[in-house]
Amino acid sequence: MIKSKFSPRILSFGLAAAVAAAMLAGCGGSQALGPAPAQGISSQISHSPVLTPDVKGHCPAHGGVRVTPCSVDFTASSTGPDTVTVRTPKDKKGTLSEYDNCGGASGIATVTQGSGDDWTVTAGTTTGSCTAVFDYTNKHGKVIGHADLSITNSI
């Protein structure tokens, strides 16, 4: 009978270490063998839930605040006004406020609160783009959620 210094336990640990090393070596190899992916790394990062959580319609959501749709485009064939819906966290213990750089009635657009969760966006007399920001603050005034509405007026 042949006696070995190696027990089955030591052999199984060695085999497991060799398999793990082979797997890691396969992951660390060069990626230059095939064509580059069609989407690229930047599009994968921009849609990462850790960086920018997207909800239905590819609209970013922060802290439970959502605006749907998240962009409004006024054109000669679509003069508006348009209605957007702003959702807030379910706790309803905060305050929603809106501010924008749209310039009011003589500017690019006007954003006014309608009934319930609905807001009305009306085209102004100036062409251009602007953003309306909906902030949700807690009882201490700290912003805990927000959503952006992109507005383009090309009328």
XYZ file of C-alpha atoms in Angstrom:
155
model
C 0.000 0.000 0.000
C 1.269 3.502 -0.868
C 1.183 6.079 1.880
C 0.891 9.769 1.005
C 1.657 12.855 3.063
C -1.428 14.541 1.605
C -4.793 13.929 3.217
C -8.039 14.112 1.199
C -8.844 17.385 2.969
C -5.607 19.034 1.817
C -6.130 17.751 -1.723
C -9.696 19.118 -1.855
C -8.520 22.535 -0.619
C -5.802 22.553 -3.263
C -8.293 21.605 -5.973
C -10.717 24.327 -4.844
C -7.923 26.911 -4.870
C -6.870 25.857 -8.378
C -10.466 26.103 -9.677
C -10.893 29.556 -8.104
C -7.611 30.755 -9.606
C -8.636 29.481 -13.040
C -11.986 31.264 -12.806
C -10.347 34.526 -11.786
C -7.810 34.240 -14.573
C -10.657 33.869 -17.069
C -12.323 37.040 -15.773
C -9.180 39.132 -15.895
C -8.307 38.492 -19.528
C -8.295 40.965 -22.382
C -11.587 42.008 -23.937
C -10.044 42.852 -27.297
C -11.121 39.623 -28.987
C -14.634 40.727 -30.003
C -16.227 43.944 -31.220
C -17.090 46.654 -28.724
C -20.598 46.466 -27.273
C -23.167 48.586 -29.085
C -24.250 50.492 -25.981
C -20.832 51.218 -24.559
C -19.926 51.744 -20.962
C -21.306 55.277 -20.643
C -24.883 54.231 -21.423
C -24.667 51.369 -18.944
C -23.487 53.728 -16.230
C -26.101 56.397 -16.931
C -28.903 53.867 -16.493
C -27.462 52.299 -13.380
C -30.017 52.247 -10.547
C -27.300 53.190 -8.081
C -26.412 56.406 -9.909
C -29.722 57.520 -11.411
C -32.745 55.418 -10.699
C -35.020 55.451 -13.711
C -38.719 54.775 -13.646
C -41.271 54.299 -16.372
C -40.487 56.428 -19.435
C -36.765 56.652 -18.541
C -37.460 59.500 -16.133
C -35.096 59.808 -13.173
C -36.633 59.477 -9.700
C -35.023 60.789 -6.526
C -36.413 60.161 -3.056
C -39.769 58.919 -4.308
C -40.602 62.047 -6.344
C -41.566 61.468 -9.989
C -42.803 63.709 -12.783
C -44.595 62.059 -15.712
C -43.856 62.811 -18.465
C -40.459 64.238 -17.541
C -40.131 66.303 -20.727
C -42.495 68.587 -22.617
C -41.814 69.802 -26.152
C -43.860 72.620 -27.632
C -43.825 72.684 -31.440
C -45.990 74.183 -34.173
C -48.018 70.963 -34.253
C -48.119 70.563 -30.448
C -48.709 73.979 -28.876
C -50.036 72.770 -25.521
C -50.815 73.429 -22.785
C -49.663 70.074 -21.414
C -50.412 68.401 -18.093
C -47.769 66.579 -16.091
C -48.305 64.508 -12.964
C -45.997 64.834 -9.980
C -45.951 61.956 -7.519
C -44.547 62.314 -4.027
C -43.546 59.707 -1.416
C -46.401 57.735 0.097
C -45.872 59.153 3.588
C -47.292 62.562 2.522
C -45.533 64.175 5.510
C -43.533 66.602 3.396
C -44.125 69.640 1.217
C -43.822 69.811 -2.567
C -42.560 73.011 -4.145
C -41.686 73.974 -7.717
C -39.149 76.410 -9.087
C -37.962 76.961 -12.631
C -35.798 79.055 -14.918
C -38.484 79.335 -17.582
C -39.093 83.060 -17.239
C -42.803 83.241 -16.411
C -45.527 84.286 -18.859
C -43.161 86.244 -21.143
C -40.499 83.533 -21.134
C -40.166 80.011 -22.438
C -43.029 78.471 -20.450
C -45.215 78.777 -17.381
C -45.662 75.971 -14.855
C -48.712 76.210 -12.584
C -50.217 73.837 -10.070
C -53.511 72.312 -11.113
C -55.668 70.010 -9.028
C -54.281 67.092 -7.050
C -50.985 65.859 -8.467
C -51.439 67.589 -11.837
C -49.439 70.585 -13.031
C -50.104 72.598 -16.211
C -47.259 73.624 -18.515
C -48.046 76.411 -20.989
C -45.759 77.627 -23.765
C -44.469 81.173 -23.498
C -43.526 83.593 -26.271
C -39.783 82.854 -26.229
C -38.127 79.857 -27.856
C -35.609 77.886 -25.850
C -35.228 75.256 -23.158
C -35.624 75.349 -19.402
C -36.086 73.084 -16.409
C -38.762 72.996 -13.730
C -37.613 71.348 -10.497
C -40.044 69.780 -8.038
C -38.567 69.536 -4.529
C -40.062 67.484 -1.711
C -38.957 68.704 1.733
C -39.465 67.179 5.155
C -40.873 69.089 8.139
C -37.363 70.447 8.882
C -37.037 71.976 5.404
C -34.494 69.421 4.151
C -34.942 68.313 0.527
C -35.497 64.554 0.637
C -36.627 64.052 -2.966
C -36.785 65.868 -6.293
C -37.716 65.467 -9.939
C -36.878 67.543 -13.013
C -39.176 68.484 -15.877
C -37.389 69.440 -19.109
C -39.287 71.962 -21.233
C -38.470 72.927 -24.806
C -40.349 75.644 -26.664
C -39.707 75.876 -30.407
C -42.898 77.735 -31.345
